[in-house]
Short mmCIF file of C-alpha atoms in Angstrom, two decimals:
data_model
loop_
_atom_site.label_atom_id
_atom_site.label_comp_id
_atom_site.label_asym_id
_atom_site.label_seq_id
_atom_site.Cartn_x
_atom_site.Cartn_y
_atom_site.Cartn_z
CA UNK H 4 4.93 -25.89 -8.30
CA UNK H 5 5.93 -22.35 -8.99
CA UNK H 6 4.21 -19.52 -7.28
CA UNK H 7 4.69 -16.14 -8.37
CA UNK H 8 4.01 -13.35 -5.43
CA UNK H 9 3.06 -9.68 -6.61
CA UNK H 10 4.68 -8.14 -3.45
CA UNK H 11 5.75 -5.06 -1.65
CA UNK H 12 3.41 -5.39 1.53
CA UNK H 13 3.76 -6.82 4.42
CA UNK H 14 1.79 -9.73 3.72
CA UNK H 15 3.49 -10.42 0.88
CA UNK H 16 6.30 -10.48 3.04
CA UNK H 17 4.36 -12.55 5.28
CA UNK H 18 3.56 -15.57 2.60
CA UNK H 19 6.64 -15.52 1.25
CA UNK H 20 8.20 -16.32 4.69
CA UNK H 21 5.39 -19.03 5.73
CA UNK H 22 6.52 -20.76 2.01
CA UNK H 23 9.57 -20.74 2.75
CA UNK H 24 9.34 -21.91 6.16
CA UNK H 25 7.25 -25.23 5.12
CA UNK H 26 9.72 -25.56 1.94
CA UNK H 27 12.59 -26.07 5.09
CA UNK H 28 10.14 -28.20 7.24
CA UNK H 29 9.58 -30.70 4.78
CA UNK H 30 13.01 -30.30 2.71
CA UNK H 31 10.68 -29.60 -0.39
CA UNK H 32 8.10 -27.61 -1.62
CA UNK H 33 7.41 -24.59 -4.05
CA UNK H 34 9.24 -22.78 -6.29
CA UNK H 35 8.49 -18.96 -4.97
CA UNK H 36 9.07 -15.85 -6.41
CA UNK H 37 8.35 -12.56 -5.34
CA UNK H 38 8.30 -9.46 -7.31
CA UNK H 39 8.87 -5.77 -6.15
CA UNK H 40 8.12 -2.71 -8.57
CA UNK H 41 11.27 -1.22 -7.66
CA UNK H 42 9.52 1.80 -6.56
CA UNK H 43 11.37 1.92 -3.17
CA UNK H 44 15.14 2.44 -3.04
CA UNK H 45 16.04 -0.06 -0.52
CA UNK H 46 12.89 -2.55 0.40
CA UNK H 47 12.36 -5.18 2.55
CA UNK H 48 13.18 -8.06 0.92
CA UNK H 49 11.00 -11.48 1.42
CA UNK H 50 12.28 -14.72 1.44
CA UNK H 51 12.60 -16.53 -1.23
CA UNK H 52 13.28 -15.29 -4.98
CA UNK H 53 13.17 -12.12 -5.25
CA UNK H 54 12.82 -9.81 -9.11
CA UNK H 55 12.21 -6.24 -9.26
CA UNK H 56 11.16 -4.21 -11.86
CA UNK H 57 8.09 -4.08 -14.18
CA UNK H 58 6.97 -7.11 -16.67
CA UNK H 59 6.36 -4.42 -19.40
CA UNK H 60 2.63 -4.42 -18.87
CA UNK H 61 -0.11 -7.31 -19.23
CA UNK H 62 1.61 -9.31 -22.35
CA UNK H 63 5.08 -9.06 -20.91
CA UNK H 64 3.58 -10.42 -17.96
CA UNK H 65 1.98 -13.53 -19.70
CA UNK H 66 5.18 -14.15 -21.55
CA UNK H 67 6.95 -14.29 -18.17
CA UNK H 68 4.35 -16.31 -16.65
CA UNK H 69 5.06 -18.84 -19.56
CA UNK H 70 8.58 -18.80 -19.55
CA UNK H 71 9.30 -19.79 -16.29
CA UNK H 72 6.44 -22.04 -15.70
CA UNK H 73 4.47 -20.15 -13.30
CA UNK H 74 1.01 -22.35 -11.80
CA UNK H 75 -0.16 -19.58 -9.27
CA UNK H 76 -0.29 -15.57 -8.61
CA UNK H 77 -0.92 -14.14 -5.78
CA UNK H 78 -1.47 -10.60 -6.10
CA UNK H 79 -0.55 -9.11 -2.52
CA UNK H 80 0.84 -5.67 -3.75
CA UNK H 81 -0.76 -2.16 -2.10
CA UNK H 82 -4.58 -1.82 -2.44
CA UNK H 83 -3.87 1.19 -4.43
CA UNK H 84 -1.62 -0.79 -7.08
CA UNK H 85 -4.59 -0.72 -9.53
CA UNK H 86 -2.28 -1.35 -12.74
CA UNK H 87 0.04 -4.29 -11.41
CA UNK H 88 -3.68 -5.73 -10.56
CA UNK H 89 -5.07 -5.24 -13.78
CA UNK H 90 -2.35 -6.25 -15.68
CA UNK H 91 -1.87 -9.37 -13.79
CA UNK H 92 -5.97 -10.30 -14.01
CA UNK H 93 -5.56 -10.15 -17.84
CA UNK H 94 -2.10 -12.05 -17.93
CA UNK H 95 -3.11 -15.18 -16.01
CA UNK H 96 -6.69 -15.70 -18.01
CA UNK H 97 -4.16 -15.14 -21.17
CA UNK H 98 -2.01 -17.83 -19.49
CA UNK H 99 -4.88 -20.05 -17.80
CA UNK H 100 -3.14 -19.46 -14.39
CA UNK H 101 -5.22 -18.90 -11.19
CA UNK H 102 -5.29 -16.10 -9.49
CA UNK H 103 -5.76 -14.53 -5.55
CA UNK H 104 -5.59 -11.51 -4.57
CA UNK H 105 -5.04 -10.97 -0.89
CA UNK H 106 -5.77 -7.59 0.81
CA UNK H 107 -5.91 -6.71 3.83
CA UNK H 108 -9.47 -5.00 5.01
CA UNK H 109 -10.04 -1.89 4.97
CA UNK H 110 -10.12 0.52 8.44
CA UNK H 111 -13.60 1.58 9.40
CA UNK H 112 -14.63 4.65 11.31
CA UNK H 113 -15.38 4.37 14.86
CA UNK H 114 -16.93 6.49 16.91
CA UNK H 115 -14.84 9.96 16.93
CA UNK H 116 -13.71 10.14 13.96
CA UNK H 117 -14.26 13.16 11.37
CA UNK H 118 -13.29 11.41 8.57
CA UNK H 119 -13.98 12.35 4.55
CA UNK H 120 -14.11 10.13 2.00
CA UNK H 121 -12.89 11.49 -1.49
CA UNK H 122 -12.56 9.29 -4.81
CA UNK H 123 -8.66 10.64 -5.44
CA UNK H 124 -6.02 12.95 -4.76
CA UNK H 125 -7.57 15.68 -6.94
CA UNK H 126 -10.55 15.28 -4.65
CA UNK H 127 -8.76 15.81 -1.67
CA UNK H 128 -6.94 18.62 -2.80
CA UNK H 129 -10.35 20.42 -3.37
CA UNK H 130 -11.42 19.96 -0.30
CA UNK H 131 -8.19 20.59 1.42
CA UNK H 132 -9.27 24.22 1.67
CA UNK H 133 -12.19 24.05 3.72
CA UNK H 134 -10.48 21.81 6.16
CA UNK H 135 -7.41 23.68 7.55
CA UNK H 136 -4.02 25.12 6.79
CA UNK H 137 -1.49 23.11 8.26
CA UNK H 138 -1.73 19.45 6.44
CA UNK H 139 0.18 15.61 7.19
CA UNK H 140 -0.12 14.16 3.92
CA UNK H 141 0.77 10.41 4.63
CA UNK H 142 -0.32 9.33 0.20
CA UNK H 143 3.05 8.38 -0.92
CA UNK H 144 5.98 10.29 -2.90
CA UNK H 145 3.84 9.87 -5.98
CA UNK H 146 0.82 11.93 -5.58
CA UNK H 147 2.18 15.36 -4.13
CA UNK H 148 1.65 17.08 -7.92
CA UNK H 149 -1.99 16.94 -6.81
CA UNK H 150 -1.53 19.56 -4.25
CA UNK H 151 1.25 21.47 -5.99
CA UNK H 152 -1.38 24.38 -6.53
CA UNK H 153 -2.43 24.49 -3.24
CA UNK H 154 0.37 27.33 -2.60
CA UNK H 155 -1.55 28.64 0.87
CA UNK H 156 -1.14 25.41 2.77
CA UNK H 157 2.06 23.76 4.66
CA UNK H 158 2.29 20.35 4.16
CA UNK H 159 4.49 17.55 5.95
CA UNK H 160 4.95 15.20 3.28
CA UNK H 161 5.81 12.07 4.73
CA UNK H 162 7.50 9.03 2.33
CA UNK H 163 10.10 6.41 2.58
CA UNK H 164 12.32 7.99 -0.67
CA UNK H 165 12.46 11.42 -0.89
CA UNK H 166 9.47 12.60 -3.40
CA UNK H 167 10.26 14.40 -6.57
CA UNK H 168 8.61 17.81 -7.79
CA UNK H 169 5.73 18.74 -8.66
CA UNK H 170 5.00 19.74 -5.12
CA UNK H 171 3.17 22.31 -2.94
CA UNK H 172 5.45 25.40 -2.07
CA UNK H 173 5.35 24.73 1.51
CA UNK H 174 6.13 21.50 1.77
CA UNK H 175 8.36 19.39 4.61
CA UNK H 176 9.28 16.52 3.75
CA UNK H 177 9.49 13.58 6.54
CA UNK H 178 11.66 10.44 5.32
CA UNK H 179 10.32 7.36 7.94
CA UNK H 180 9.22 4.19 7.03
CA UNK H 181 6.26 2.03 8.88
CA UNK H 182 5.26 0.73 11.35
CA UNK H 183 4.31 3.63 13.32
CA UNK H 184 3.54 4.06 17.11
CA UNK H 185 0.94 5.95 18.31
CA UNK H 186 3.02 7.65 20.67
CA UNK H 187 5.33 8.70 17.45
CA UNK H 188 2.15 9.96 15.71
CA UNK H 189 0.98 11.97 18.24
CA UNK H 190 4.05 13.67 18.61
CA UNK H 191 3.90 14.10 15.01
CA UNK H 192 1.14 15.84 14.95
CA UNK H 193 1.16 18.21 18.00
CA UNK H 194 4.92 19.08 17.09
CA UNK H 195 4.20 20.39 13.26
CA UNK H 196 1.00 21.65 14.70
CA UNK H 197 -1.51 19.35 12.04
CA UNK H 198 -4.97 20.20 11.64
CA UNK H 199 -5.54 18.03 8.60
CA UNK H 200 -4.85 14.55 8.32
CA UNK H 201 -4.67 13.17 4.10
CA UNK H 202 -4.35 9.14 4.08
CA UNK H 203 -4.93 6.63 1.79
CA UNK H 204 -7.04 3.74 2.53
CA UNK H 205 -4.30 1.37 2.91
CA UNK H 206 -5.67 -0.56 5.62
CA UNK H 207 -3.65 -2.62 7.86
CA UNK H 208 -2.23 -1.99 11.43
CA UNK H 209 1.38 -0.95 10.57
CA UNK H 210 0.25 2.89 9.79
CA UNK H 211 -3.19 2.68 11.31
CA UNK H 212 -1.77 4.83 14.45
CA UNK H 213 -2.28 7.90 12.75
CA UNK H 214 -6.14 7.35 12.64
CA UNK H 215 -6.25 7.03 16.54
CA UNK H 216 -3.98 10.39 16.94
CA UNK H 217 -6.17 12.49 14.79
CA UNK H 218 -9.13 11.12 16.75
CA UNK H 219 -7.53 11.91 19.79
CA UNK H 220 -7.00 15.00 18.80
CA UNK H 221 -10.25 15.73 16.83
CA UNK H 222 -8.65 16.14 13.53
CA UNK H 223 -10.65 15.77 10.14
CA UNK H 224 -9.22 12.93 8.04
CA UNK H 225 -9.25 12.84 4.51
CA UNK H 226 -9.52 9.16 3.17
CA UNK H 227 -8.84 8.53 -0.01
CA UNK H 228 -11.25 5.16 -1.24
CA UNK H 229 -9.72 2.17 -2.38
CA UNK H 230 -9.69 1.54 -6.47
CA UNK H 231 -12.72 -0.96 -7.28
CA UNK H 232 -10.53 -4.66 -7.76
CA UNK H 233 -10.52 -6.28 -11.08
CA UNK H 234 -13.68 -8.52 -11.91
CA UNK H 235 -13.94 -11.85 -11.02
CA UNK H 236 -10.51 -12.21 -9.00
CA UNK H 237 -11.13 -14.40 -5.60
CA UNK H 238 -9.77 -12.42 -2.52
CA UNK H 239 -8.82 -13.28 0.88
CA UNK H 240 -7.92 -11.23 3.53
CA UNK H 241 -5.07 -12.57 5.41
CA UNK H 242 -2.00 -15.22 4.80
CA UNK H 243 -3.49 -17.63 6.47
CA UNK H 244 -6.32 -18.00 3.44
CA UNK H 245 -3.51 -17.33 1.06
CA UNK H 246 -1.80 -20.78 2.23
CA UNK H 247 -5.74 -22.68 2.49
CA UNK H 248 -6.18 -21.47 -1.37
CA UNK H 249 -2.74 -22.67 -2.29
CA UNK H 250 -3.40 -26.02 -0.19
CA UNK H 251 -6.88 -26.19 -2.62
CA UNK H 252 -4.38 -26.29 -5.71
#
């Protein structure tokens, strides 16, 4: 059996490492292959066999899937990888392949929180504004052209590869990679003096540490909403209902 893994998370990380782990156990098992966009400079590789790069969208996909004989995707890449997830929906009913997608949950508000749900980046820059002056924008490298007009703000920028203009005047960039502690947030925040807190709704407890910080400190947190999933793709939440699906095949 060969499974392909859509990675780049830490559960991807996660699978790929309990595969390969049963693989030794019983000297035999899956082929698996993980693939990484190639988005990140140096990432964490997983276990296992590892490609990077892009398929060269849905059909490229499918024609890989072919080629090397693939029987099951797991999608496990960021919630906000909406193309990698469409493209690989359409590519396995092309191929007849199954399909999971695992993500983890995402965080709900507790009691505390001042948080504001927007649709996208261009939503949060709008409301950025009305907020405060002095922002932590924790979205990724990618999306700081969506505040590049907001020349009145200071942002801290923070990403694991430097991020490439378009970007706000003001900006700081901070080059750190997750997981965070909460005593490293906090100090974050009270040392660049943030009063606005931008995230992504990434779920997951490696970068979740920020949330409690800007609780702590009162902060209003701009959540960006996940991207609606593809149609008709099963989902778990966790590895461990990764590995039951896989068992089902």
């Amino acid at each position: 059996m060969h499974i392909l893994i859509l990675g780049g998370t830490t559960e991807a990380r996660e699978l790929a490492a309990a595969l390969a782990a049963a693989t030794l156990a019983e000297r035999t098992g899956p082929r698996v292959t993980s693939s990484l966009a190639g988005r990140v400079a140096q990432p964490r590789l997983p276990a296992g066999e590892v490609r990077v790069g892009g398929f060269g969208g849905p059909a490229g996909l499918a024609a890989w899937l072919r080629a090397e004989g693939v029987d099951a995707v797991i999608d496990a890449t960021h919630p906000f990888a909406g193309t990698i997830s469409r493209n690989a929906a359409e590519a396995a009913a092309e191929v007849h392949v199954p399909l999971l997608a695992l993500r983890r949950p995402s965080w709900v508000p507790v009691p505390g929180d001042r948080w504001h749900p927007v649709g996208s980046l261009d939503e949060a820059a709008a409301l950025l504004p009305t907020l405060g002056s002095r922002i932590f924008l924790t979205t990724g490298r990618q999306g700081l052209a969506a505040f590049a007009a907001l020349d009145g703000l200071f942002f801290l920028a923070r990403s694991v590869d430097a991020p490439e203009p378009p970007m706000p005047a003001h900006t700081e960039v901070l080059l750190d990679r997750g997981p965070f502690t909460l005593d490293g947030e906090r100090a974050v925040l009270r040392e660049h003096r943030i009063d606005v807190l931008v995230t992504k709704d990434s779920g997951g407890a490696a970068t979740a540490p920020k949330l409690t910080a800007a609780r702590e400190l009162g902060l209003p947190v701009v959540v960006v909403r996940r991207p609606e999933p593809p149609a008709g793709v099963p989902t778990v939440p966790d590895v461990p209902s990764a590995l039951g699906w896989l068992a089902q095949l």
